[in-house]
Coordinates of C-alpha atoms and ligand atoms in Angstrom, one line a residue:
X1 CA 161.1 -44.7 426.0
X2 CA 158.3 -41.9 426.1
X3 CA 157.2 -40.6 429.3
X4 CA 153.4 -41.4 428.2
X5 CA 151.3 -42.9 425.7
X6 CA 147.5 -42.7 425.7
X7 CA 146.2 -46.2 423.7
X8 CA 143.5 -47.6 422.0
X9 CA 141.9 -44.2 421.2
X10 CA 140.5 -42.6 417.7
X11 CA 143.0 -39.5 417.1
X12 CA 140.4 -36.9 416.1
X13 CA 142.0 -33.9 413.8
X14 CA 140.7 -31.5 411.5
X15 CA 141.5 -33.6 408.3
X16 CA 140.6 -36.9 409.4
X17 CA 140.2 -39.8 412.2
X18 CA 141.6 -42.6 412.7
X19 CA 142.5 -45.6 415.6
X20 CA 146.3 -44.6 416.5
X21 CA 148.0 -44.3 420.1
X22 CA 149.5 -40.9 420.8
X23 CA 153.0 -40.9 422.5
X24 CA 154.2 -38.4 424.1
X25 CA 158.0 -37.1 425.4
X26 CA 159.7 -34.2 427.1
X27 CA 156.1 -32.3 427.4
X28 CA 155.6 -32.9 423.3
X29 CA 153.6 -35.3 421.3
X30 CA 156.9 -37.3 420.2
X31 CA 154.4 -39.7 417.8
X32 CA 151.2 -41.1 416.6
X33 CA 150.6 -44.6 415.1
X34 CA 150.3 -48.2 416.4
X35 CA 152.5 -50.6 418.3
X36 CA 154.1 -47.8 419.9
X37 CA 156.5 -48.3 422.9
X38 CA 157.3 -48.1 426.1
X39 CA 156.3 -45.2 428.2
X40 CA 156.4 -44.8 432.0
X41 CA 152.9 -44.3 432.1
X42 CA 150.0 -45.4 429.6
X43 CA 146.4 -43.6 430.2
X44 CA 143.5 -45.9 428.4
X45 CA 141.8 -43.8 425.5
X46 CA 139.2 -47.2 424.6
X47 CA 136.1 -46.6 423.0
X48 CA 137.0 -42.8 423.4
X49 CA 138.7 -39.9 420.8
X50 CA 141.7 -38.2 421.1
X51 CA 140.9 -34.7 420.0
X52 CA 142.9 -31.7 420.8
X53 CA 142.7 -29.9 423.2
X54 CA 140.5 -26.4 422.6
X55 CA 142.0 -22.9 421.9
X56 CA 139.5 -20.3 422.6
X57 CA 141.2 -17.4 421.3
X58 CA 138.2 -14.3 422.5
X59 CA 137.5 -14.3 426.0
X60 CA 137.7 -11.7 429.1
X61 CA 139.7 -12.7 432.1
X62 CA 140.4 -10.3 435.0
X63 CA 139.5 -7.1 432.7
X64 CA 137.5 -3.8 433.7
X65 CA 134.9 -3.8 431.1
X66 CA 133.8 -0.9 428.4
X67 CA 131.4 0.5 431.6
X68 CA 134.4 0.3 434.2
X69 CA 133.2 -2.8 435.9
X70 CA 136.1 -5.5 436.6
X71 CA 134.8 -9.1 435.5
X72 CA 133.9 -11.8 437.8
X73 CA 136.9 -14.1 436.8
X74 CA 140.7 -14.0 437.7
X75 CA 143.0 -15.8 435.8
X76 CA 142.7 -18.3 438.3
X77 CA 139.1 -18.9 438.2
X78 CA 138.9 -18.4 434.6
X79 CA 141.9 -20.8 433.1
X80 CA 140.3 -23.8 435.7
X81 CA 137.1 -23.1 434.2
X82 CA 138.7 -23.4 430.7
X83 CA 140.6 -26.7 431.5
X84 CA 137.5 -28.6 433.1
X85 CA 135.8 -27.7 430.1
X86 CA 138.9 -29.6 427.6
X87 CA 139.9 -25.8 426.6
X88 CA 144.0 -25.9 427.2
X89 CA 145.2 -22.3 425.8
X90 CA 143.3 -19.0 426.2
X91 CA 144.0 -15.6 424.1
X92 CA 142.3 -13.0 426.3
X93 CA 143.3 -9.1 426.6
X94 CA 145.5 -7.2 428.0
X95 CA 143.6 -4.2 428.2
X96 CA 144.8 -0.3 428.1
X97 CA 143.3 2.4 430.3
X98 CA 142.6 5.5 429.3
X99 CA 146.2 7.4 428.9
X100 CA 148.0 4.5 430.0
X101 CA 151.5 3.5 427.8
X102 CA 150.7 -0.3 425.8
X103 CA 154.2 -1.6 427.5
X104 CA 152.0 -0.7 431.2
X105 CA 149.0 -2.5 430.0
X106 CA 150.7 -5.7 428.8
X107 CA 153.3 -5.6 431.8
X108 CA 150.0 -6.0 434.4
X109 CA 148.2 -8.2 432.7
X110 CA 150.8 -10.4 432.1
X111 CA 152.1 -10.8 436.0
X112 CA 148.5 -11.5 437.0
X113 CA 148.4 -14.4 434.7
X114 CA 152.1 -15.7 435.6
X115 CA 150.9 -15.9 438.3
X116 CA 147.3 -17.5 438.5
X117 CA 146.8 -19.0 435.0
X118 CA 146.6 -23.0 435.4
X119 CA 146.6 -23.3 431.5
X120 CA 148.9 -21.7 428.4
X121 CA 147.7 -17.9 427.3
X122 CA 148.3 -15.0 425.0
X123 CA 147.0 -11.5 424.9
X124 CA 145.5 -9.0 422.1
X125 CA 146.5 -5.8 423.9
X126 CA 143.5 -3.8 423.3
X127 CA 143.6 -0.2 422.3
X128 CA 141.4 2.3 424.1
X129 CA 143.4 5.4 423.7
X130 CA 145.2 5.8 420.5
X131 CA 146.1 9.1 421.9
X132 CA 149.1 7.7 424.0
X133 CA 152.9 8.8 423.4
X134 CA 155.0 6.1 421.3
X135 CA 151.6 4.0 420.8
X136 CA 153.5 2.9 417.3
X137 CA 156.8 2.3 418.7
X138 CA 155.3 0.5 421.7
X139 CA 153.1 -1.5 419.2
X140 CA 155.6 -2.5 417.1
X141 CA 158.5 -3.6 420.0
X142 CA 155.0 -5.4 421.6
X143 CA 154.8 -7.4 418.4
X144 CA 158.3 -7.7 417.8
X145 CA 158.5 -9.2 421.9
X146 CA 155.1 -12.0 420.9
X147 CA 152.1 -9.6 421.4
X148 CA 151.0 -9.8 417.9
X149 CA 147.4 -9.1 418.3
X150 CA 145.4 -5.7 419.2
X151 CA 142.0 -5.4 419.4
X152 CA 139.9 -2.2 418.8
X153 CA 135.8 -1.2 419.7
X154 CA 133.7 0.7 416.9
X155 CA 131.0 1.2 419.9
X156 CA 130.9 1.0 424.0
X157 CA 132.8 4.2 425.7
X158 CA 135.8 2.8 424.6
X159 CA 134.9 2.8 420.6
X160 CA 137.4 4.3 418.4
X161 CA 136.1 6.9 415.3
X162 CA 136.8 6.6 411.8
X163 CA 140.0 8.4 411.7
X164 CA 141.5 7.0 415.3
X165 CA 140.5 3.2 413.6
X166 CA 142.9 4.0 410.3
X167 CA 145.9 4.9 413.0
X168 CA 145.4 2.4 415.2
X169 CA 145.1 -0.4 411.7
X170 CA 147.8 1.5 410.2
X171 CA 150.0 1.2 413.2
X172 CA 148.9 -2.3 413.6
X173 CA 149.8 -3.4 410.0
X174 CA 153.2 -1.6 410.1
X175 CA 154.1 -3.4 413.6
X176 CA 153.0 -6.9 411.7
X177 CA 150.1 -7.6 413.9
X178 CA 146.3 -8.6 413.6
X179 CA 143.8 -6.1 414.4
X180 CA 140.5 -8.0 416.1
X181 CA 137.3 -5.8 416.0
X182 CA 134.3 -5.8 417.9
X183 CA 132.0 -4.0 414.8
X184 CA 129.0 -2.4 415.9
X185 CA 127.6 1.4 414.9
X186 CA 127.9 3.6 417.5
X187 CA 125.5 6.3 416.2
X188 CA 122.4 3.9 415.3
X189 CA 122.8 1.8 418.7
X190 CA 123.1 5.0 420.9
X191 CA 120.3 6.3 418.7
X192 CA 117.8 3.3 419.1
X193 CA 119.0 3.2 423.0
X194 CA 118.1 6.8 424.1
X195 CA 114.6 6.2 421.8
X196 CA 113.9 3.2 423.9
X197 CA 114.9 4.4 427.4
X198 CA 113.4 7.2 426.8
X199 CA 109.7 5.6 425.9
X200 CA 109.9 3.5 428.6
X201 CA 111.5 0.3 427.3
X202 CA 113.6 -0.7 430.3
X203 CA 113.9 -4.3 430.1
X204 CA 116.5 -7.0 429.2
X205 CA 114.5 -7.5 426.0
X206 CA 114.7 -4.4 424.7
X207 CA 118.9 -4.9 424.7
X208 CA 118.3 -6.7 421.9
X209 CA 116.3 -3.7 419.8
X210 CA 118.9 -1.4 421.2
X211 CA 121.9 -3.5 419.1
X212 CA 119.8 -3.2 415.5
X213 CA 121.0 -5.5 413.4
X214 CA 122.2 -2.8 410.7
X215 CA 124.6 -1.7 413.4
X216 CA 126.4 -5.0 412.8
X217 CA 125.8 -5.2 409.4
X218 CA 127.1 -1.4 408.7
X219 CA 129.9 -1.6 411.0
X220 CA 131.4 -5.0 409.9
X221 CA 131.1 -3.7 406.3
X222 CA 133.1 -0.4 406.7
X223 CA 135.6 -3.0 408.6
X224 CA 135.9 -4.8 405.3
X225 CA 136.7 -1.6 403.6
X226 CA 139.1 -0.2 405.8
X227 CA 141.1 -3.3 405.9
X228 CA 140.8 -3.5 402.2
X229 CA 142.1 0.0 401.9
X230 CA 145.3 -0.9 403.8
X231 CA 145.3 -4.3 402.7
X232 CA 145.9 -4.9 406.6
X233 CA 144.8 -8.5 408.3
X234 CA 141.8 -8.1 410.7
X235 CA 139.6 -10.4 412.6
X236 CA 135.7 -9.6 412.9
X237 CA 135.0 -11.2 416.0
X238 CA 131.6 -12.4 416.8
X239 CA 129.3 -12.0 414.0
X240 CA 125.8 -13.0 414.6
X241 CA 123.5 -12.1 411.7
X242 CA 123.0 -13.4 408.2
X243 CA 124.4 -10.6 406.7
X244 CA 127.1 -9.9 408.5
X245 CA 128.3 -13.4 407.0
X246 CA 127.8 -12.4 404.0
X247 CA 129.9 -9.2 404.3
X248 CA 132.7 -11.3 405.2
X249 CA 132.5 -13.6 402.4
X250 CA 132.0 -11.0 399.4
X251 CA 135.1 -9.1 401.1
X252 CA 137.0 -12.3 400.9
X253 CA 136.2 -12.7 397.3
X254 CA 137.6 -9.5 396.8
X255 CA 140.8 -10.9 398.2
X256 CA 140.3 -8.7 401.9
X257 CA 142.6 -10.4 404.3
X258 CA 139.7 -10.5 406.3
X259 CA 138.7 -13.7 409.2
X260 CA 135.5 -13.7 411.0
X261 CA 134.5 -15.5 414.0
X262 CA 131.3 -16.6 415.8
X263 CA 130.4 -18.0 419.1
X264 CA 128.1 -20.6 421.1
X265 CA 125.7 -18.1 422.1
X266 CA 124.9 -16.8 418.5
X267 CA 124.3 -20.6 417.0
X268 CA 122.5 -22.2 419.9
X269 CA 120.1 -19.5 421.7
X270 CA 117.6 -16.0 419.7
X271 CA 116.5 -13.0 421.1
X272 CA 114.0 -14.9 423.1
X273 CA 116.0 -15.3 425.6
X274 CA 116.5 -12.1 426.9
X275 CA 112.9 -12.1 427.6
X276 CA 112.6 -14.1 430.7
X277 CA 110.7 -13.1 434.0
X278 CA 112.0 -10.0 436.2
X279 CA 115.7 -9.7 435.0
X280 CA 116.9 -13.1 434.5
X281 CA 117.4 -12.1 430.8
X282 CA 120.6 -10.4 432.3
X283 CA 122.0 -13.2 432.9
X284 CA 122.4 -14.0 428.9
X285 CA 122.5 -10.6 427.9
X286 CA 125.5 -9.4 425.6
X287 CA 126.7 -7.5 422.7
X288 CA 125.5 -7.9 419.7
X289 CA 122.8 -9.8 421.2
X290 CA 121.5 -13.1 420.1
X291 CA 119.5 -13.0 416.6
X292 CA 116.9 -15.3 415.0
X293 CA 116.7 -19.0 413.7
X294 CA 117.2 -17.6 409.7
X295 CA 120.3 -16.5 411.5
X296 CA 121.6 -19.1 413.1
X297 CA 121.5 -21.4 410.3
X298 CA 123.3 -18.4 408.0
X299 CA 125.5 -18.6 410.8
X300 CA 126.1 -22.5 410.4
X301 CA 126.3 -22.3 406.9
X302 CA 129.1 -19.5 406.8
X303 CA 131.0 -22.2 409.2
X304 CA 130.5 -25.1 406.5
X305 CA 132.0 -23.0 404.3
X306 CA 134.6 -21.6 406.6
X307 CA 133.5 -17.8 405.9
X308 CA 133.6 -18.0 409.5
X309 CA 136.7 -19.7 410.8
X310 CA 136.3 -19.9 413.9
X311 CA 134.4 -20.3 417.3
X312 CA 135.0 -18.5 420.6
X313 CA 133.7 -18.3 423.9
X314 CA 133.7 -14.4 424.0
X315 CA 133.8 -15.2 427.8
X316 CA 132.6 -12.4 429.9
X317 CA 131.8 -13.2 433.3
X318 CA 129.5 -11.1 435.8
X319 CA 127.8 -12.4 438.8
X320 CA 124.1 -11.8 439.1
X321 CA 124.3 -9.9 442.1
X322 CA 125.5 -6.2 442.7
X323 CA 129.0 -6.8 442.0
X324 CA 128.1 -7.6 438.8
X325 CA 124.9 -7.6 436.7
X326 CA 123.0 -5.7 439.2
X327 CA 125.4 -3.2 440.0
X328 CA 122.5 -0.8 439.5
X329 CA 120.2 -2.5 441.9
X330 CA 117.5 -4.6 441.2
X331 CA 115.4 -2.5 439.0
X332 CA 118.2 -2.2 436.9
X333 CA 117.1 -0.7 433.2
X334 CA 119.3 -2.6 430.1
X335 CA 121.7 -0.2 429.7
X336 CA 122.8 -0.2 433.3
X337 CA 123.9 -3.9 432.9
X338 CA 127.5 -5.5 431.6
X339 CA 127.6 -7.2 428.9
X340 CA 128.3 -10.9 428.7
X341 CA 128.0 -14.0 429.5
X342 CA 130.7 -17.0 430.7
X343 CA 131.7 -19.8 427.8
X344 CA 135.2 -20.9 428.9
X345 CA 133.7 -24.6 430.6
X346 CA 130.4 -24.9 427.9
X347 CA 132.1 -23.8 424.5
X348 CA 133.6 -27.2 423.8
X349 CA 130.7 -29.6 424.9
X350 CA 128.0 -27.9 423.5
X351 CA 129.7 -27.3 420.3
X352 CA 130.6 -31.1 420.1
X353 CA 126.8 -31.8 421.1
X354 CA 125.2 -29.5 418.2
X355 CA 128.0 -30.9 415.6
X356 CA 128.8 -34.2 416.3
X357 CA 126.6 -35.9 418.7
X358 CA 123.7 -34.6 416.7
X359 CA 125.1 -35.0 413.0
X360 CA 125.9 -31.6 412.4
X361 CA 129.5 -30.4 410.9
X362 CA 131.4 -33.6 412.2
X363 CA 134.4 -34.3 414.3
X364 CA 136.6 -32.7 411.8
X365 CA 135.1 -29.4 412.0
X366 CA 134.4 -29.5 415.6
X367 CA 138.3 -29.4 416.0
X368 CA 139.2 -27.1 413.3
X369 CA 136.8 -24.5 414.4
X370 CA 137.9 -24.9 418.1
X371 CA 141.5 -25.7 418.0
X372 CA 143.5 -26.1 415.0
X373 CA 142.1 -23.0 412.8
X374 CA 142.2 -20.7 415.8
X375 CA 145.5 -21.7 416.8
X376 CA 146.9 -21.1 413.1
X377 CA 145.5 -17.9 412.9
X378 CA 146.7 -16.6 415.9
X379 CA 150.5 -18.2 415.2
X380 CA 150.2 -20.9 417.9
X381 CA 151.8 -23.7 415.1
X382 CA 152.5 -25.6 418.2
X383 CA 148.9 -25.9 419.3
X384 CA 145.6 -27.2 418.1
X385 CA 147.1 -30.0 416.3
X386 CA 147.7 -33.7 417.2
X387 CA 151.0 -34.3 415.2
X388 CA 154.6 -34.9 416.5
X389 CA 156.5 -32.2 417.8
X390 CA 153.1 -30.5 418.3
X391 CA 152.7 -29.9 422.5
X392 CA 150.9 -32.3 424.1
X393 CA 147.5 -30.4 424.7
X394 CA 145.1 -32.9 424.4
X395 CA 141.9 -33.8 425.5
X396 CA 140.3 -37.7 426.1
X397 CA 136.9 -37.5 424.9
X398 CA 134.0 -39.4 425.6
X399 CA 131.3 -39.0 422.7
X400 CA 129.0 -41.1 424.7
X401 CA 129.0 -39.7 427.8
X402 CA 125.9 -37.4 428.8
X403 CA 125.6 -34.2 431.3
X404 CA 122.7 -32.1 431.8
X405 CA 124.3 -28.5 433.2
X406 CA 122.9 -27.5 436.4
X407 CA 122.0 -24.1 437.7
X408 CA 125.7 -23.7 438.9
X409 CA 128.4 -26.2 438.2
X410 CA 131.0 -24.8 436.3
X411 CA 134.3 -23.5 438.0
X412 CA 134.3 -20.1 436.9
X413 CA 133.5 -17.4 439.7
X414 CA 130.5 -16.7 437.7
X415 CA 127.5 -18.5 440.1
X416 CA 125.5 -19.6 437.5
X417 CA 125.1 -21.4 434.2
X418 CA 123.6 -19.9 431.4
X419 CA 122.6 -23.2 430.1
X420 CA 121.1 -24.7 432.5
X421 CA 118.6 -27.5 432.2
X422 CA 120.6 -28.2 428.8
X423 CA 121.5 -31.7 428.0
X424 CA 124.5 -32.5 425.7
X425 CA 126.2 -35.7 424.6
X426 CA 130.1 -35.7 424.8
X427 CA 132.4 -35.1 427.6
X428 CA 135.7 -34.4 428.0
X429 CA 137.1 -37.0 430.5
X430 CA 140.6 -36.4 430.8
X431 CA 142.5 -33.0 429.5
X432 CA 146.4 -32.6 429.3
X433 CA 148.5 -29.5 428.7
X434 CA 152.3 -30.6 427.6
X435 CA 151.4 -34.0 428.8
X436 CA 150.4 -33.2 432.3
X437 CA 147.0 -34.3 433.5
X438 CA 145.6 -31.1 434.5
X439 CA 141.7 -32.2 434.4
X440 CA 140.2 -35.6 435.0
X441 CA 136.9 -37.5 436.2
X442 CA 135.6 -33.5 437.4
X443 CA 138.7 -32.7 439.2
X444 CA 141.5 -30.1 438.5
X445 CA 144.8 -31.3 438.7
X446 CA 146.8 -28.0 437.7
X447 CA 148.1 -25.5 439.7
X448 CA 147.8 -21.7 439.6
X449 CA 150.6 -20.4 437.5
X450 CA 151.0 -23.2 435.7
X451 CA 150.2 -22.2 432.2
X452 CA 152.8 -20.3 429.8
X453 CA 152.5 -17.5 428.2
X454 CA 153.1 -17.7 424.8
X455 CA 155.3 -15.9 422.6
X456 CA 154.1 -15.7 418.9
X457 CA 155.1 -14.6 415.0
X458 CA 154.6 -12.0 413.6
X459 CA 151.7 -11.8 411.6
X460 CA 151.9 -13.2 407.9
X461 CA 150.8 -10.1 405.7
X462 CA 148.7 -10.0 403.1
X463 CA 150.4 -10.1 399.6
X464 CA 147.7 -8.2 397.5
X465 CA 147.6 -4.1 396.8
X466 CA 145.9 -1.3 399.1
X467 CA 144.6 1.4 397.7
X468 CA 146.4 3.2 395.2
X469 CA 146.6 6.0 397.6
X470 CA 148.1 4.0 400.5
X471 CA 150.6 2.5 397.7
X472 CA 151.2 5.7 397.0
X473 CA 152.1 6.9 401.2
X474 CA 154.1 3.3 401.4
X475 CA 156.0 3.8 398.5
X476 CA 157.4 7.5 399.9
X477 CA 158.1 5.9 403.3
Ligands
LIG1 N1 130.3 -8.2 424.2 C1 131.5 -7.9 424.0 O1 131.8 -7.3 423.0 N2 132.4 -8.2 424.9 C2 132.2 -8.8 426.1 C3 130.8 -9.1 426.3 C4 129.8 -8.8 425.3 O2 128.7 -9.0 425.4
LIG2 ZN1 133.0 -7.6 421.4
LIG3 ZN1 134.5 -9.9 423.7

């Protein structure tokens, strides 16, 4: 007997799909085929898919950002956001203050989501101030407890130099965890930025010329080094030019255990959109900004070809108002205003939209950029997958059904939608976490604290060579 079954669907999954009911026992999908039976309860999948349901493994929940500000989302806001939009596990940070002990960090983080996150979570415990006490020993016990992710800036006030990057990575590769990386020059972007303000360019346009694109391309490169140096694992999180793609890819032929992700607001808007009337252009502004159409398709290509592995939300909510983008009033120059822009609720349908509904990458890649890749690379075996003994995080889809976003319906505590006026094709109807209904027909159905926190492996390390130097330091250790 199986406590549910969800019938007559197409199981949609990274290799394949196929017409198959999904049963489901104890919380865990218990198995997949036809003329399975009975359950307590059947939930009709007809004429839908079964996909899973989204990992989103990049985005900012209840965090103070690089300029001090706390985001607009708690973990409550943020996780019922995620689960309307079919997302049903979240990596966000657990972020360290400036002389604050890793253990501290984690520990507050982590009893703010017990308690107000309606969907399952993990942290990168991102590194401010290498300068610490016991920031190795805490690492390492951190990773050795499930925390086996860290996060580091090249730029912002919280950017690490050259030499505080190699601790932190070395730390990081000793302690078995991947090292994510928000890869942007420092020097050239506060360079452009003082040119700019200083000639008068104040608006949310010239954001974009303050980010050149060289910053990216420069910093993501010396990533690539670094990491081939130690022959440590590290993440490049959102790239969004051509080249930066390409920096990923010729390090991977050189056998750099290097991953590299992307995100909705790099493939689907340009530059032009930080140049709307007054400061509206604030409302989509972030960092790197959005690029060009040459771009975008380099962008989609790298995802064909799974240069880029993956696509998150980088999910960082402010309200367009003086607690949040306009915290400097309404006149406001660009480098007075936080970064970022909410993607928990819109990653998943207009991802599906641009690669399914209208022929782009296909069903399979639609979950295996969204859900299964993520959730491998981030050891979450249990998650992205629909396969038995996998938890039941799934998601009833409806490729037909159509939504145009409004100004501000999403269930974040953001006020307003980036993509508004936006139609796409593709819905998620009904969205389970360990085979609970926790989303259906525009309702929540979780509770706060419902989501787990979850545990994961240490990270697999690479098996080539570092340098011969750092062979050299490992061997005398
Ligand atoms: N850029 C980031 O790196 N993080 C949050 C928001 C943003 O725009
Ligand atoms: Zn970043
Ligand atoms: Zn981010």
């Amino acid at each position: 007997m199986f406590d549910l079954i969800l019938r007559g669907g197409t199981v949609g999954t990274a290799d394949g799909c196929y017409e198959a009911d999904v049963a489901i026992r104890d919380g865990r999908i218990a198995a997949v085929g036809t003329g399975l039976g009975p359950a307590c309860e059947t939930l009709d999948a007809d004429g839908r898919l079964i996909l899973p349901g989204g990992v989103d493994p990049h985005c900012h929940i209840e965090q103070v950002s690089g300029m001090g500000l706390m985001n607009a989302d708690t973990f409550e806001t943020a996780t019922a956001s995620a689960a309307m939009g079919g997302t049903t596990t979240v990596i966000s940070f657990a972020a360290q203050a400036k002389g604050q002990r890793l253990r501290d960090a984690v520990a507050d983080y982590a009893a703010r989501a017990r308690r107000g996150a309606h969907i399952d979570h993990a942290f990168h415990i991102l590194i401010s101030d290498p300068t610490v006490p016991d920031l190795a020993a805490d690492l390492a016990a951190l990773a050795a407890a499930g925390h086996r992710s860290i996060k580091v800036f090249t730029t912002y006030n919280i950017g690490l130099d050259d030499r505080a990057l190699m601790d932190v990575l070395a730390a990081a590769k000793s302690a078995g965890a991947l090292t994510c990386i928000h890869a942007e020059n420092d020097g050239l972007i506060g360079w452009t930025k003082s040119r700019l303000l200083e000639d008068g360019h104040h608006a949310p346009k010239h954001h974009a010329l303050s980010h050149p694109r060289l910053a990216e391309i420069e910093a993501v490169e010396r990533m690539c080094r670094f990491a081939e140096f130690l022959d440590t694992p590290v993440m490049l999180f959102h790239i969004s030019t051509a080249e930066g793609v390409a920096a990923v890819r010729a390090a991977r032929g050189r056998g750099v255990p290097v991953w590299a992700e992307t995100c909705p607001h790099y493939l689907l808007m340009t530059g032009e959109v930080l140049d709307r009337p007054g400061l509206e252009g604030a409302k989509v502004m972030c960092s790197p900004p959005q690029r060009t159409g040459a771009d975008q398709e380099a962008l989609w290509q790298g995802l064909a070809r799974r240069d880029l592995e993956v696509i998150s939300s980088d999910h960082a909510p402010y309200r367009y108002d003086e607690t949040g983008k306009l915290t400097a009033g309404p006149g406001a120059r660009f480098d007075q205003i936080a970064n970022g822009l909410p993607g928990l609720e819109t990653r998943l349908p207009l991802l599906f939209n641009a690669m399914v509904s209208r022929g782009g990458l296909g069903i399979e890649a639609f979950v295996d950029l969204t859900a299964t890749r993520p959730a491998r690379l981030y050891g979450l075996p249990s998650k992205g997958r629909i396969a038995p003994g996998c938890d039941a995080d799934l998601v009833i889809w409806d490729p037909a059904r159509q939504h145009r976003y409004d100004e501000n319906d999403l269930h974040d505590n953001v006020g307003y939608n980036p993509w508004a006026g936006i139609r796409v094709t593709g819905w998620p109807d009904t969205v389970i976490q360990r085979g609970a209904v926790i989303a259906a027909a525009g309702l929540l159905r979780a509770a706060p604290g419902q989501g787990r926190w979850l545990p994961r492996a240490l990270a697999t390390l690479p098996t080539g060579r570092p340098a011969a130097e750092v062979a050299y330091l490992e061997s005398e250790t």
